[in-house]
Short mmCIF file of C-alpha atoms and ligand atoms in Angstrom, two decimals:
data_model
loop_
_atom_site.label_atom_id
_atom_site.label_comp_id
_atom_site.label_asym_id
_atom_site.label_seq_id
_atom_site.Cartn_x
_atom_site.Cartn_y
_atom_site.Cartn_z
CA UNK A 1 136.55 -64.89 48.06
CA UNK A 2 137.53 -64.39 51.74
CA UNK A 3 133.83 -63.99 53.39
CA UNK A 4 131.26 -64.54 50.57
CA UNK A 5 127.84 -65.13 51.46
CA UNK A 6 125.85 -67.52 48.73
CA UNK A 7 122.50 -67.42 48.98
CA UNK A 8 119.41 -68.35 46.86
CA UNK A 9 118.10 -65.46 44.48
CA UNK A 10 114.63 -66.70 44.12
CA UNK A 11 112.40 -69.27 45.82
CA UNK A 12 115.03 -71.93 46.84
CA UNK A 13 116.22 -74.91 44.33
CA UNK A 14 118.05 -72.56 42.08
CA UNK A 15 121.20 -75.07 42.22
CA UNK A 16 122.74 -73.71 45.38
CA UNK A 17 124.36 -76.86 46.24
CA UNK A 18 126.43 -77.51 43.49
CA UNK A 19 128.05 -73.85 43.05
CA UNK A 20 128.69 -73.84 46.88
CA UNK A 21 130.20 -77.23 46.08
CA UNK A 22 132.82 -75.45 43.32
CA UNK A 23 133.44 -72.67 45.68
CA UNK A 24 134.00 -75.04 48.28
CA UNK A 25 137.37 -75.79 46.51
CA UNK A 26 138.89 -73.07 47.72
CA UNK A 27 137.31 -72.08 51.24
CA UNK A 28 138.52 -73.75 54.98
CA UNK A 29 135.18 -73.11 56.41
CA UNK A 30 131.82 -73.25 55.05
CA UNK A 31 129.12 -72.43 57.58
CA UNK A 32 125.21 -72.82 57.53
CA UNK A 33 123.40 -70.21 59.00
CA UNK A 34 119.62 -70.09 59.25
CA UNK A 35 117.23 -72.99 58.35
CA UNK A 36 117.50 -76.76 58.64
CA UNK A 37 116.80 -79.92 57.32
CA UNK A 38 114.43 -78.52 55.14
CA UNK A 39 117.04 -77.62 52.81
CA UNK A 40 118.01 -79.72 49.81
CA UNK A 41 121.07 -79.46 48.17
CA UNK A 42 122.04 -82.01 45.71
CA UNK A 43 125.62 -82.11 44.56
CA UNK A 44 126.71 -84.33 41.15
CA UNK A 45 130.85 -85.49 41.71
CA UNK A 46 131.38 -87.74 39.01
CA UNK A 47 128.83 -90.69 38.67
CA UNK A 48 128.11 -89.92 42.07
CA UNK A 49 124.57 -87.39 43.41
CA UNK A 50 124.87 -86.50 46.72
CA UNK A 51 121.69 -84.98 49.15
CA UNK A 52 122.56 -82.99 51.92
CA UNK A 53 120.02 -81.44 53.95
CA UNK A 54 121.29 -80.34 57.33
CA UNK A 55 125.23 -80.52 57.07
CA UNK A 56 126.89 -78.11 54.74
CA UNK A 57 127.82 -78.78 51.56
CA UNK A 58 131.41 -78.23 51.98
CA UNK A 59 131.66 -81.66 54.02
CA UNK A 60 132.21 -83.21 50.76
CA UNK A 61 135.80 -81.38 50.68
CA UNK A 62 138.65 -82.96 52.91
CA UNK A 63 140.26 -79.70 53.17
CA UNK A 64 136.95 -77.87 54.61
CA UNK A 65 135.82 -77.65 58.05
CA UNK A 66 131.78 -77.71 57.85
CA UNK A 67 130.25 -75.46 60.41
CA UNK A 68 125.97 -75.47 61.32
CA UNK A 69 125.85 -72.05 62.99
CA UNK A 70 123.51 -70.75 65.71
CA UNK A 71 121.14 -69.28 63.29
CA UNK A 72 120.41 -72.84 62.09
CA UNK A 73 117.46 -75.48 63.69
CA UNK A 74 119.11 -79.00 64.15
CA UNK A 75 117.31 -81.97 64.75
CA UNK A 76 119.46 -84.54 66.02
CA UNK A 77 118.13 -87.21 64.83
CA UNK A 78 118.45 -86.50 61.18
CA UNK A 79 121.98 -84.93 62.04
CA UNK A 80 123.03 -88.64 63.04
CA UNK A 81 121.05 -90.18 60.36
CA UNK A 82 122.80 -87.90 57.75
CA UNK A 83 126.15 -88.42 59.66
CA UNK A 84 125.88 -92.03 59.06
CA UNK A 85 124.61 -92.20 55.53
CA UNK A 86 127.95 -89.93 54.25
CA UNK A 87 130.13 -92.45 56.46
CA UNK A 88 128.75 -95.19 54.07
CA UNK A 89 130.15 -93.50 51.11
CA UNK A 90 133.59 -92.58 52.20
CA UNK A 91 132.99 -88.90 53.52
CA UNK A 92 134.33 -87.94 56.91
CA UNK A 93 131.77 -86.02 58.81
CA UNK A 94 133.49 -86.08 62.34
CA UNK A 95 134.98 -82.80 61.23
CA UNK A 96 131.73 -81.15 61.20
CA UNK A 97 131.43 -78.20 63.87
CA UNK A 98 127.75 -77.34 65.77
CA UNK A 99 127.37 -73.91 67.38
CA UNK A 100 126.56 -74.55 71.05
CA UNK A 101 123.67 -71.79 70.63
CA UNK A 102 121.63 -73.55 67.77
CA UNK A 103 118.35 -74.75 68.94
CA UNK A 104 117.26 -78.34 68.61
CA UNK A 105 114.16 -79.60 66.56
CA UNK A 106 112.20 -81.78 69.10
CA UNK A 107 109.44 -84.42 67.91
CA UNK A 108 106.82 -81.91 69.27
CA UNK A 109 107.86 -79.53 66.31
CA UNK A 110 107.65 -82.05 63.75
CA UNK A 111 104.32 -83.34 65.12
CA UNK A 112 103.40 -79.49 65.15
CA UNK A 113 104.38 -78.59 61.98
CA UNK A 114 101.91 -81.33 60.34
CA UNK A 115 98.89 -80.80 62.68
CA UNK A 116 99.19 -77.28 61.85
CA UNK A 117 99.41 -77.89 57.81
CA UNK A 118 96.36 -80.33 58.26
CA UNK A 119 94.88 -77.59 60.40
CA UNK A 120 95.22 -75.11 57.81
CA UNK A 121 93.58 -76.72 54.68
CA UNK A 122 93.49 -74.78 51.71
CA UNK A 123 95.56 -72.15 53.44
CA UNK A 124 98.56 -74.54 54.23
CA UNK A 125 102.02 -73.37 53.28
CA UNK A 126 103.37 -76.68 52.06
CA UNK A 127 106.27 -76.99 54.57
CA UNK A 128 108.75 -79.48 54.73
CA UNK A 129 107.20 -80.91 57.94
CA UNK A 130 110.49 -81.09 59.66
CA UNK A 131 109.19 -79.10 62.35
CA UNK A 132 110.94 -75.86 61.25
CA UNK A 133 108.73 -73.32 61.66
CA UNK A 134 107.54 -74.93 65.47
CA UNK A 135 111.42 -74.67 66.51
CA UNK A 136 111.61 -71.22 65.39
CA UNK A 137 108.55 -70.43 67.50
CA UNK A 138 109.91 -71.48 70.16
CA UNK A 139 112.95 -69.90 69.86
CA UNK A 140 111.32 -66.40 69.60
CA UNK A 141 109.31 -67.48 72.33
CA UNK A 142 111.61 -68.13 74.26
CA UNK A 143 110.71 -71.84 75.35
CA UNK A 144 113.36 -73.05 72.61
CA UNK A 145 116.15 -75.67 73.50
CA UNK A 146 119.46 -75.21 72.80
CA UNK A 147 122.18 -77.69 71.83
CA UNK A 148 123.83 -76.16 75.03
CA UNK A 149 121.34 -77.28 77.22
CA UNK A 150 121.67 -80.82 76.34
CA UNK A 151 124.91 -80.86 78.20
CA UNK A 152 123.52 -79.81 81.62
CA UNK A 153 120.94 -82.62 82.34
CA UNK A 154 118.77 -80.23 85.05
CA UNK A 155 118.35 -77.25 82.86
CA UNK A 156 117.56 -79.83 79.72
CA UNK A 157 114.78 -81.16 81.75
CA UNK A 158 113.37 -78.33 83.24
CA UNK A 159 112.71 -76.45 79.57
CA UNK A 160 111.50 -79.66 78.43
CA UNK A 161 109.12 -79.86 81.18
CA UNK A 162 107.95 -76.70 80.50
CA UNK A 163 107.52 -76.79 77.00
CA UNK A 164 106.41 -80.07 76.37
CA UNK A 165 103.58 -79.21 78.92
CA UNK A 166 102.54 -76.54 76.73
CA UNK A 167 102.81 -78.70 73.63
CA UNK A 168 100.80 -81.64 74.91
CA UNK A 169 97.94 -79.08 75.45
CA UNK A 170 97.76 -77.49 72.72
CA UNK A 171 98.26 -80.68 71.01
CA UNK A 172 95.61 -82.83 72.55
CA UNK A 173 93.24 -79.59 73.27
CA UNK A 174 93.49 -77.79 70.11
CA UNK A 175 94.48 -80.92 67.26
CA UNK A 176 93.05 -83.51 69.34
CA UNK A 177 96.07 -85.50 69.57
CA UNK A 178 97.70 -87.93 71.78
CA UNK A 179 100.48 -86.39 74.01
CA UNK A 180 103.96 -87.05 73.87
CA UNK A 181 105.87 -88.55 76.50
CA UNK A 182 108.34 -86.58 78.28
CA UNK A 183 110.55 -89.86 79.44
CA UNK A 184 111.20 -90.73 75.94
CA UNK A 185 112.41 -87.81 74.71
CA UNK A 186 114.38 -86.91 77.74
CA UNK A 187 115.90 -90.35 76.96
CA UNK A 188 116.50 -89.88 73.53
CA UNK A 189 118.11 -86.41 73.74
CA UNK A 190 120.17 -86.84 76.47
CA UNK A 191 120.94 -89.55 75.01
CA UNK A 192 122.42 -87.55 72.12
CA UNK A 193 124.54 -85.65 74.22
CA UNK A 194 127.81 -87.81 74.00
CA UNK A 195 127.42 -88.17 70.23
CA UNK A 196 127.36 -84.88 69.67
CA UNK A 197 130.20 -83.33 72.15
CA UNK A 198 133.02 -83.74 69.84
CA UNK A 199 130.74 -81.69 67.29
CA UNK A 200 129.87 -78.68 69.35
CA UNK A 201 131.74 -75.63 69.41
CA UNK A 202 131.53 -71.72 69.84
CA UNK A 203 131.10 -71.40 65.98
CA UNK A 204 131.29 -67.59 66.30
CA UNK A 205 134.73 -67.50 67.53
CA UNK A 206 135.93 -70.44 65.13
CA UNK A 207 134.63 -68.15 62.13
CA UNK A 208 135.28 -65.01 63.31
CA UNK A 209 139.25 -66.69 64.34
CA UNK A 210 139.26 -67.97 60.72
CA UNK A 211 138.35 -64.42 59.07
CA UNK A 212 140.53 -62.20 61.04
CA UNK A 213 143.39 -64.52 59.89
CA UNK A 214 142.79 -64.46 56.03
CA UNK A 215 141.39 -67.67 55.97
CA UNK A 216 138.66 -68.25 53.19
CA UNK A 217 135.01 -68.65 54.83
CA UNK A 218 131.79 -69.52 52.74
CA UNK A 219 128.20 -68.35 54.23
CA UNK A 220 125.76 -70.67 52.69
CA UNK A 221 121.87 -69.67 52.77
CA UNK A 222 119.38 -72.50 52.43
CA UNK A 223 116.33 -71.85 50.92
CA UNK A 224 115.89 -68.69 48.99
CA UNK A 225 115.67 -64.55 49.13
CA UNK A 226 111.17 -64.50 48.18
CA UNK A 227 110.99 -67.51 51.04
CA UNK A 228 112.44 -64.57 53.93
CA UNK A 229 110.56 -64.92 56.34
CA UNK A 230 110.85 -60.72 56.53
CA UNK A 231 111.26 -60.49 52.80
CA UNK A 232 109.76 -63.05 50.90
CA UNK A 233 105.64 -63.91 49.98
CA UNK A 234 104.70 -63.93 53.63
CA UNK A 235 103.19 -66.26 55.03
CA UNK A 236 104.03 -68.76 52.23
CA UNK A 237 107.93 -68.60 53.13
CA UNK A 238 110.44 -70.49 55.65
CA UNK A 239 110.64 -69.25 59.35
CA UNK A 240 114.12 -67.62 59.03
CA UNK A 241 116.24 -65.15 56.75
CA UNK A 242 117.80 -67.03 54.10
CA UNK A 243 118.59 -63.09 52.75
CA UNK A 244 122.22 -61.94 53.44
CA UNK A 245 120.82 -59.98 56.66
CA UNK A 246 120.54 -63.35 57.83
CA UNK A 247 124.31 -64.28 57.55
CA UNK A 248 125.79 -62.39 60.15
CA UNK A 249 122.97 -62.96 62.96
CA UNK A 250 123.00 -66.44 61.88
CA UNK A 251 126.97 -67.31 62.74
CA UNK A 252 127.67 -64.17 65.11
CA UNK A 253 130.14 -62.07 63.04
CA UNK A 254 129.82 -58.43 62.51
CA UNK A 255 128.23 -57.67 58.81
CA UNK A 256 131.58 -55.98 58.14
CA UNK A 257 133.51 -58.99 58.23
CA UNK A 258 131.48 -60.30 54.79
CA UNK A 259 132.89 -58.78 51.52
CA UNK A 260 130.91 -61.02 48.55
CA UNK A 261 127.22 -61.68 48.35
CA UNK A 262 126.67 -64.12 45.35
CA UNK A 263 122.85 -64.80 44.16
CA UNK A 264 122.23 -68.22 42.89
CA UNK A 265 119.36 -68.08 40.36
CA UNK A 266 118.03 -70.49 37.77
CA UNK A 267 117.93 -69.26 34.23
CA UNK A 268 113.62 -69.66 35.01
CA UNK A 269 112.14 -69.98 37.99
CA UNK A 270 110.69 -72.46 40.52
CA UNK A 271 109.00 -72.59 43.46
CA UNK A 272 107.47 -75.33 45.96
CA UNK A 273 104.78 -75.52 48.25
CA UNK A 274 101.63 -72.89 47.81
CA UNK A 275 101.83 -68.53 47.65
CA UNK A 276 102.15 -66.20 45.04
CA UNK A 277 103.97 -66.85 41.53
CA UNK A 278 103.67 -64.34 39.13
CA UNK A 279 105.17 -65.80 36.16
CA UNK A 280 104.12 -69.10 36.67
CA UNK A 281 103.36 -71.44 33.66
CA UNK A 282 99.92 -73.62 33.60
CA UNK A 283 100.54 -74.99 30.46
CA UNK A 284 102.84 -77.64 28.27
CA UNK A 285 105.67 -75.16 28.69
CA UNK A 286 105.87 -75.05 31.97
CA UNK A 287 105.42 -79.30 32.39
CA UNK A 288 108.42 -79.40 30.04
CA UNK A 289 110.40 -77.11 31.82
CA UNK A 290 109.43 -79.58 35.00
CA UNK A 291 110.36 -82.35 33.51
CA UNK A 292 113.42 -81.00 31.12
CA UNK A 293 114.90 -79.37 34.36
CA UNK A 294 114.10 -82.49 36.46
CA UNK A 295 112.04 -80.29 38.91
CA UNK A 296 111.15 -82.13 41.87
CA UNK A 297 112.13 -81.38 45.30
CA UNK A 298 115.36 -83.08 46.72
CA UNK A 299 113.54 -83.25 50.19
CA UNK A 300 109.74 -83.93 49.66
CA UNK A 301 109.81 -85.41 46.09
CA UNK A 302 107.23 -82.42 45.45
CA UNK A 303 106.92 -81.53 41.43
CA UNK A 304 107.63 -77.83 41.68
CA UNK A 305 106.07 -74.96 39.72
CA UNK A 306 107.67 -73.42 37.10
CA UNK A 307 107.70 -70.41 34.74
CA UNK A 308 109.67 -68.00 32.88
CA UNK A 309 112.73 -66.08 34.75
CA UNK A 310 111.23 -62.95 36.84
CA UNK A 311 113.31 -59.91 36.71
CA UNK A 312 111.34 -57.80 38.93
CA UNK A 313 111.82 -60.65 41.58
CA UNK A 314 115.46 -61.06 41.09
CA UNK A 315 116.16 -57.25 41.02
CA UNK A 316 114.36 -57.11 44.28
CA UNK A 317 116.45 -59.92 45.51
CA UNK A 318 119.73 -57.94 44.37
CA UNK A 319 119.01 -55.24 46.26
CA UNK A 320 117.32 -56.83 49.25
CA UNK A 321 120.71 -59.23 49.32
CA UNK A 322 123.07 -56.49 48.11
CA UNK A 323 124.41 -58.69 45.65
CA UNK A 324 127.84 -58.43 44.35
CA UNK A 325 127.59 -60.91 41.60
CA UNK A 326 125.33 -63.72 40.04
CA UNK A 327 125.64 -67.37 39.51
CA UNK A 328 122.88 -68.16 36.70
CA UNK A 329 122.27 -71.98 36.68
CA UNK A 330 120.59 -74.65 34.44
CA UNK A 331 120.79 -72.65 31.58
CA UNK A 332 121.08 -75.76 29.18
CA UNK A 333 117.22 -76.34 30.50
CA UNK A 334 116.47 -73.42 27.85
CA UNK A 335 117.88 -74.91 25.51
CA UNK A 336 114.63 -76.89 24.36
CA UNK A 337 112.61 -73.40 24.17
CA UNK A 338 112.43 -70.83 21.62
CA UNK A 339 111.62 -68.15 22.08
CA UNK A 340 112.92 -67.48 25.43
CA UNK A 341 110.88 -65.11 27.45
CA UNK A 342 112.13 -62.93 30.54
CA UNK A 343 109.21 -61.35 32.77
CA UNK A 344 110.79 -57.11 32.72
CA UNK A 345 107.54 -56.14 34.76
CA UNK A 346 104.06 -56.94 35.81
CA UNK A 347 101.29 -54.86 35.41
CA UNK A 348 97.81 -54.58 37.27
CA UNK A 349 94.83 -52.32 37.37
CA UNK A 350 96.14 -50.22 34.91
CA UNK A 351 99.82 -49.78 36.85
CA UNK A 352 103.06 -51.27 35.67
CA UNK A 353 105.48 -52.28 38.12
CA UNK A 354 108.78 -52.55 37.71
CA UNK A 355 109.61 -52.93 41.40
CA UNK A 356 108.47 -55.85 43.37
CA UNK A 357 104.76 -54.72 44.57
CA UNK A 358 104.20 -53.72 48.24
CA UNK A 359 101.17 -55.17 48.03
CA UNK A 360 101.03 -58.54 48.18
CA UNK A 361 97.70 -58.96 46.07
CA UNK A 362 99.62 -57.53 43.21
CA UNK A 363 101.73 -60.97 42.62
CA UNK A 364 98.51 -62.71 42.42
CA UNK A 365 96.50 -60.80 39.94
CA UNK A 366 99.47 -59.01 37.97
CA UNK A 367 100.46 -59.83 34.21
CA UNK A 368 103.77 -60.43 33.73
CA UNK A 369 105.57 -57.65 31.00
CA UNK A 370 107.58 -60.33 28.59
CA UNK A 371 110.45 -59.59 26.02
CA UNK A 372 111.21 -62.49 23.66
CA UNK A 373 114.65 -63.49 23.48
CA UNK A 374 115.49 -65.88 20.33
CA UNK A 375 116.47 -69.31 21.74
CA UNK A 376 119.67 -71.42 20.31
CA UNK A 377 118.13 -74.90 19.90
CA UNK A 378 121.30 -76.85 20.22
CA UNK A 379 122.28 -79.10 23.39
CA UNK A 380 124.93 -76.96 25.41
CA UNK A 381 125.41 -79.16 28.10
CA UNK A 382 128.98 -80.26 26.99
CA UNK A 383 130.47 -76.92 26.81
CA UNK A 384 132.95 -76.00 29.04
CA UNK A 385 133.94 -72.08 27.99
CA UNK A 386 131.86 -69.13 27.55
CA UNK A 387 133.15 -68.27 24.10
CA UNK A 388 131.94 -71.90 22.65
CA UNK A 389 128.05 -71.15 24.09
CA UNK A 390 125.65 -70.18 20.97
CA UNK A 391 125.57 -66.56 20.74
CA UNK A 392 121.80 -66.65 21.58
CA UNK A 393 122.56 -68.23 24.50
CA UNK A 394 125.58 -65.62 25.52
CA UNK A 395 122.86 -62.85 24.75
CA UNK A 396 119.98 -64.08 27.08
CA UNK A 397 122.76 -64.24 30.04
CA UNK A 398 123.73 -60.76 28.82
CA UNK A 399 120.46 -59.37 28.57
CA UNK A 400 119.61 -60.87 32.07
CA UNK A 401 122.66 -59.46 33.39
CA UNK A 402 122.07 -55.82 32.00
CA UNK A 403 118.34 -56.05 33.52
CA UNK A 404 119.90 -57.46 37.00
CA UNK A 405 122.48 -54.83 37.51
CA UNK A 406 124.73 -57.36 38.52
CA UNK A 407 127.69 -59.25 37.04
CA UNK A 408 126.57 -62.90 36.21
CA UNK A 409 130.60 -64.17 36.93
CA UNK A 410 129.22 -68.29 36.63
CA UNK A 411 127.55 -70.11 34.52
CA UNK A 412 125.93 -73.43 34.92
CA UNK A 413 125.04 -75.96 32.09
CA UNK A 414 124.63 -79.17 33.89
CA UNK A 415 124.52 -80.92 37.08
CA UNK A 416 128.13 -81.94 37.07
CA UNK A 417 131.08 -80.06 38.61
CA UNK A 418 132.57 -79.63 34.94
CA UNK A 419 129.63 -78.08 33.18
CA UNK A 420 130.34 -74.51 34.68
CA UNK A 421 131.61 -71.56 32.78
CA UNK A 422 133.64 -69.14 34.59
CA UNK A 423 133.28 -65.68 32.88
CA UNK A 424 136.22 -64.50 34.76
CA UNK A 425 138.51 -66.97 33.54
P1 IMP B 501 109.36 -74.68 55.71
O1 IMP B 501 110.68 -74.44 55.79
O2 IMP B 501 109.42 -76.43 56.20
O3 IMP B 501 108.34 -74.56 57.47
O4 IMP B 501 108.33 -74.87 54.63
C1 IMP B 501 108.22 -73.62 54.05
C2 IMP B 501 108.26 -73.22 52.89
O5 IMP B 501 109.29 -72.79 52.26
C3 IMP B 501 107.36 -74.44 52.23
O6 IMP B 501 106.87 -73.59 51.02
C4 IMP B 501 108.78 -75.12 51.29
O7 IMP B 501 108.14 -75.80 50.23
C5 IMP B 501 109.73 -73.75 51.40
N1 IMP B 501 111.06 -74.29 51.47
C6 IMP B 501 111.42 -74.80 52.55
N2 IMP B 501 112.81 -75.28 52.57
C7 IMP B 501 113.05 -75.32 50.69
C8 IMP B 501 114.23 -75.54 50.22
O8 IMP B 501 115.41 -75.98 50.38
N3 IMP B 501 113.60 -75.24 48.34
C9 IMP B 501 112.54 -74.72 48.17
N4 IMP B 501 111.65 -74.39 49.01
C10 IMP B 501 111.80 -74.88 50.50
#
């Protein structure tokens, strides 16, 4: 491992939680580097299911220090709720570390997220309404409030005053909302300081020291490559950089310290929210994928859009992230389909695209070009060795690997920890 990034190679919801959880077994530290409680990780251990949004999934291992890096936006209310839920189930979250430089999600961010979406109407992004975009907007506009500000009351109140006056004007005059109360927010947030204090530290130094002393560190990306603010299908993206480049920035270590980049991809593809999706299936095959794959959002419960695996997008993802390996998830879902299709190119206006098109309009207009592979038509969810998979299932994985140009080292055939085939073993 020593320092590895694990990230979503598609539009999020690739099953990263499970793969991260498996790698966490060997990790000393698991770090989130971007996003916030918009992420949704489901981890199944035995007959127990854990759904985490903000706290890194490494928390489930007693030997792991889970870290929330400076690139994450933190909703403290949510943090304490998630912490309490974990404690109730016998998991110890006291070891979670949070960067002093992480930005806070404030009540006006949540409010703005909701009213902006409503204002956008049919042009809405379909956000999680957790205040993510507005919190990052403030960070980059330099009116954000950081975790460390909670420990300096004077500074905190000054910053809140500046930010809230501005936000209330926008809420009242643009969006016709009631203003938010300064005292109420100040009291709530300053009340978090003492409770957050044991968690807050210089996480950049913590991670640097760990990597340079030979410990195993996992950088856990939320969302996915195609939701990246720079490299995704803008504006239908999240407001951070889930791609590998976001990791060194979002934790504060140099890129030379990262050894591996693991891209998690489903054996098909899905997205939530709006935006282009070339291989989307709006027919009964798509409905079957949603139902069989249990494709409903962990965070919002929304029905995900589903389609065949898109190799144009996956190759793009491999390039943008510098993937060193792929973990392929939910192969078992494809047991129900025959034949199985893989998109290898798009065509639009007489042109063939084997690379992600630079003009986004093409993604709406294109026809995916499919290669068909025979299905295997048997349940593979109990298989626990690569060699025991049906030949057609192995052929599918090998074809994806060949088209991606990146080795597939892990194949997942079910939600539990044991339903994982390690091709290196
Ligand atoms: P936001 O991150 O809440 O601002 O939402 C922006 C877009 O990213 C929307 O399309 C969301 O549905 C999508 N999104 C955010 N988090 C996730 C995730 O963890 N998985 C999949 N999609 C996500």
